[in-house]
Amino acid sequence: QVQLVESGGGSVQTGGSLKLSCAASGSIFSINRMAWYRQAPGNQRELVARITRGGDTYYADSVTGRFTISADTAKNTWYLQMNSLKPDDTGVYYCKALVNTEVDNMRIWMYYWGQGTQVTVSS
């Protein structure tokens, strides 16, 4: 079993900063494609940022220049530094990872999600 646990959410005012963390634990041989998604009320879940094990990154246009994704592969942990936050950044933030794990004595790649952490930005 693999578990992803987010932390670091909270409430801030416009222009503030938060840093989210996602820690993976369990039967993990390797992790690739660590990502952050968010979902605002009434909206679909959207990709915010993604990083590969090799360090390649992707950002949604709406957060480019304000958010930074990073990873500590030795700790199976990745982060999302969020600066210059806006009310539109409000939502539940989920981490997601492609994990090489063992299921029924077979090593396979599977996607896992965290439970989500609330980020609220007030004007």
PDB file of C-alpha atoms in Angstrom:
ATOM      1  CA  GLN A   1       0.000   0.000   0.000  1.00  0.00           C
ATOM      2  CA  VAL A   2       1.043   3.545  -0.721  1.00  0.00           C
ATOM      3  CA  GLN A   3      -0.191   6.649   1.086  1.00  0.00           C
ATOM      4  CA  LEU A   4       0.206  10.291   0.096  1.00  0.00           C
ATOM      5  CA  VAL A   5      -0.326  12.860   2.815  1.00  0.00           C
ATOM      6  CA  GLU A   6      -0.524  16.589   2.116  1.00  0.00           C
ATOM      7  CA  SER A   7       0.135  19.333   4.625  1.00  0.00           C
ATOM      8  CA  GLY A   8       0.601  23.072   4.673  1.00  0.00           C
ATOM      9  CA  GLY A   9      -2.786  24.344   3.587  1.00  0.00           C
ATOM     10  CA  GLY A  10      -4.509  27.217   5.306  1.00  0.00           C
ATOM     11  CA  SER A  11      -6.018  30.656   4.940  1.00  0.00           C
ATOM     12  CA  VAL A  12      -4.114  33.703   3.768  1.00  0.00           C
ATOM     13  CA  GLN A  13      -4.868  37.114   2.360  1.00  0.00           C
ATOM     14  CA  THR A  14      -4.242  38.173  -1.212  1.00  0.00           C
ATOM     15  CA  GLY A  15      -0.540  38.441  -1.852  1.00  0.00           C
ATOM     16  CA  GLY A  16       0.374  35.961   0.850  1.00  0.00           C
ATOM     17  CA  SER A  17       2.341  32.739   0.590  1.00  0.00           C
ATOM     18  CA  LEU A  18       1.892  29.109   1.529  1.00  0.00           C
ATOM     19  CA  LYS A  19       4.036  26.029   1.082  1.00  0.00           C
ATOM     20  CA  LEU A  20       2.377  22.673   0.585  1.00  0.00           C
ATOM     21  CA  SER A  21       4.101  19.369   1.212  1.00  0.00           C
ATOM     22  CA  CYS A  22       3.218  15.880   0.061  1.00  0.00           C
ATOM     23  CA  ALA A  23       4.866  12.897   1.697  1.00  0.00           C
ATOM     24  CA  ALA A  24       4.591   9.439   0.204  1.00  0.00           C
ATOM     25  CA  SER A  25       5.024   6.303   2.258  1.00  0.00           C
ATOM     26  CA  GLY A  26       4.498   2.579   1.972  1.00  0.00           C
ATOM     27  CA  SER A  27       5.695   0.043  -0.551  1.00  0.00           C
ATOM     28  CA  ILE A  28       7.639   2.391  -2.830  1.00  0.00           C
ATOM     29  CA  PHE A  29      10.477   1.447  -5.130  1.00  0.00           C
ATOM     30  CA  SER A  30      10.495   4.670  -7.105  1.00  0.00           C
ATOM     31  CA  ILE A  31       8.388   7.748  -7.731  1.00  0.00           C
ATOM     32  CA  ASN A  32       8.056   9.666 -10.980  1.00  0.00           C
ATOM     33  CA  ARG A  33       5.778  12.461 -12.161  1.00  0.00           C
ATOM     34  CA  MET A  34       4.921  14.112  -8.868  1.00  0.00           C
ATOM     35  CA  ALA A  35       2.176  16.663  -9.291  1.00  0.00           C
ATOM     36  CA  TRP A  36      -0.188  19.097  -7.634  1.00  0.00           C
ATOM     37  CA  TYR A  37      -3.806  19.529  -8.682  1.00  0.00           C
ATOM     38  CA  ARG A  38      -6.504  21.786  -7.307  1.00  0.00           C
ATOM     39  CA  GLN A  39     -10.266  21.864  -7.339  1.00  0.00           C
ATOM     40  CA  ALA A  40     -12.370  24.917  -6.661  1.00  0.00           C
ATOM     41  CA  PRO A  41     -16.052  24.590  -5.704  1.00  0.00           C
ATOM     42  CA  GLY A  42     -18.107  23.803  -8.794  1.00  0.00           C
ATOM     43  CA  ASN A  43     -15.037  23.333 -10.959  1.00  0.00           C
ATOM     44  CA  GLN A  44     -13.190  20.325 -12.299  1.00  0.00           C
ATOM     45  CA  ARG A  45      -9.889  19.272 -10.785  1.00  0.00           C
ATOM     46  CA  GLU A  46      -7.050  20.914 -12.705  1.00  0.00           C
ATOM     47  CA  LEU A  47      -3.326  20.353 -12.962  1.00  0.00           C
ATOM     48  CA  VAL A  48      -1.341  23.100 -11.263  1.00  0.00           C
ATOM     49  CA  ALA A  49       2.249  21.886 -11.516  1.00  0.00           C
ATOM     50  CA  ARG A  50       4.194  18.735 -12.212  1.00  0.00           C
ATOM     51  CA  ILE A  51       7.795  17.590 -11.753  1.00  0.00           C
ATOM     52  CA  THR A  52       9.536  14.472 -12.969  1.00  0.00           C
ATOM     53  CA  ARG A  53      12.174  12.535 -11.117  1.00  0.00           C
ATOM     54  CA  GLY A  54      14.688  14.090 -13.469  1.00  0.00           C
ATOM     55  CA  GLY A  55      13.593  17.577 -12.482  1.00  0.00           C
ATOM     56  CA  ASP A  56      11.574  18.602 -15.531  1.00  0.00           C
ATOM     57  CA  THR A  57       8.720  20.879 -14.523  1.00  0.00           C
ATOM     58  CA  TYR A  58       5.411  22.031 -15.934  1.00  0.00           C
ATOM     59  CA  TYR A  59       3.163  24.816 -14.673  1.00  0.00           C
ATOM     60  CA  ALA A  60      -0.336  25.872 -15.551  1.00  0.00           C
ATOM     61  CA  ASP A  61      -0.397  29.314 -17.150  1.00  0.00           C
ATOM     62  CA  SER A  62      -2.395  30.687 -14.226  1.00  0.00           C
ATOM     63  CA  VAL A  63       0.387  29.973 -11.719  1.00  0.00           C
ATOM     64  CA  THR A  64       3.548  30.433 -13.800  1.00  0.00           C
ATOM     65  CA  GLY A  65       5.887  32.842 -12.101  1.00  0.00           C
ATOM     66  CA  ARG A  66       4.106  32.572  -8.756  1.00  0.00           C
ATOM     67  CA  PHE A  67       4.277  28.867  -7.829  1.00  0.00           C
ATOM     68  CA  THR A  68       7.317  26.611  -7.653  1.00  0.00           C
ATOM     69  CA  ILE A  69       7.260  22.842  -7.472  1.00  0.00           C
ATOM     70  CA  SER A  70      10.226  20.952  -6.046  1.00  0.00           C
ATOM     71  CA  ALA A  71      10.992  17.459  -4.846  1.00  0.00           C
ATOM     72  CA  ASP A  72      13.215  15.655  -2.403  1.00  0.00           C
ATOM     73  CA  THR A  73      13.315  12.231  -3.994  1.00  0.00           C
ATOM     74  CA  ALA A  74      15.356  10.772  -1.132  1.00  0.00           C
ATOM     75  CA  LYS A  75      12.475  11.586   1.212  1.00  0.00           C
ATOM     76  CA  ASN A  76       9.704  10.767  -1.278  1.00  0.00           C
ATOM     77  CA  THR A  77       8.385  14.243  -0.630  1.00  0.00           C
ATOM     78  CA  TRP A  78       7.505  17.103  -2.949  1.00  0.00           C
ATOM     79  CA  TYR A  79       6.465  20.651  -2.363  1.00  0.00           C
ATOM     80  CA  LEU A  80       4.521  23.513  -3.845  1.00  0.00           C
ATOM     81  CA  GLN A  81       5.685  26.987  -2.886  1.00  0.00           C
ATOM     82  CA  MET A  82       2.850  29.398  -3.606  1.00  0.00           C
ATOM     83  CA  ASN A  83       3.571  33.115  -3.653  1.00  0.00           C
ATOM     84  CA  SER A  84       1.482  36.156  -4.569  1.00  0.00           C
ATOM     85  CA  LEU A  85      -1.662  34.191  -3.876  1.00  0.00           C
ATOM     86  CA  LYS A  86      -4.958  35.360  -5.343  1.00  0.00           C
ATOM     87  CA  PRO A  87      -8.573  34.549  -4.446  1.00  0.00           C
ATOM     88  CA  ASP A  88      -8.757  32.483  -7.647  1.00  0.00           C
ATOM     89  CA  ASP A  89      -6.155  30.145  -6.122  1.00  0.00           C
ATOM     90  CA  THR A  90      -8.693  29.058  -3.507  1.00  0.00           C
ATOM     91  CA  GLY A  91      -9.550  25.381  -3.553  1.00  0.00           C
ATOM     92  CA  VAL A  92      -8.616  21.947  -2.339  1.00  0.00           C
ATOM     93  CA  TYR A  93      -5.093  21.022  -3.396  1.00  0.00           C
ATOM     94  CA  TYR A  94      -4.294  17.390  -4.091  1.00  0.00           C
ATOM     95  CA  CYS A  95      -0.957  15.741  -4.704  1.00  0.00           C
ATOM     96  CA  LYS A  96      -0.600  12.904  -7.148  1.00  0.00           C
ATOM     97  CA  ALA A  97       2.274  10.629  -8.018  1.00  0.00           C
ATOM     98  CA  LEU A  98       3.196   7.813 -10.351  1.00  0.00           C
ATOM     99  CA  VAL A  99       4.657   5.183  -8.040  1.00  0.00           C
ATOM    100  CA  ASN A 100       6.529   1.980  -8.734  1.00  0.00           C
ATOM    101  CA  THR A 101       5.072  -0.338  -6.129  1.00  0.00           C
ATOM    102  CA  GLU A 102       4.392  -3.994  -5.463  1.00  0.00           C
ATOM    103  CA  VAL A 103       0.905  -5.425  -5.828  1.00  0.00           C
ATOM    104  CA  ASP A 104       0.222  -9.167  -5.567  1.00  0.00           C
ATOM    105  CA  ASN A 105       3.972  -9.843  -5.785  1.00  0.00           C
ATOM    106  CA  MET A 106       4.244  -7.857  -9.009  1.00  0.00           C
ATOM    107  CA  ARG A 107       6.051  -4.570  -9.451  1.00  0.00           C
ATOM    108  CA  ILE A 108       3.857  -2.148 -11.311  1.00  0.00           C
ATOM    109  CA  TRP A 109       3.445   1.586 -11.842  1.00  0.00           C
ATOM    110  CA  MET A 110       0.314   3.078 -10.319  1.00  0.00           C
ATOM    111  CA  TYR A 111      -1.060   6.566  -9.750  1.00  0.00           C
ATOM    112  CA  TYR A 112      -1.926   7.573  -6.203  1.00  0.00           C
ATOM    113  CA  TRP A 113      -3.702  10.637  -4.832  1.00  0.00           C
ATOM    114  CA  GLY A 114      -3.524  12.389  -1.518  1.00  0.00           C
ATOM    115  CA  GLN A 115      -6.603  13.287   0.483  1.00  0.00           C
ATOM    116  CA  GLY A 116      -6.391  17.008  -0.237  1.00  0.00           C
ATOM    117  CA  THR A 117      -5.644  20.139   1.750  1.00  0.00           C
ATOM    118  CA  GLN A 118      -7.702  23.329   1.727  1.00  0.00           C
ATOM    119  CA  VAL A 119      -6.198  26.605   0.569  1.00  0.00           C
ATOM    120  CA  THR A 120      -8.297  29.738   1.042  1.00  0.00           C
ATOM    121  CA  VAL A 121      -7.199  33.136  -0.205  1.00  0.00           C
ATOM    122  CA  SER A 122      -9.281  36.108   0.902  1.00  0.00           C
ATOM    123  CA  SER A 123      -9.344  39.511  -0.719  1.00  0.00           C
TER     124      SER A 123
END
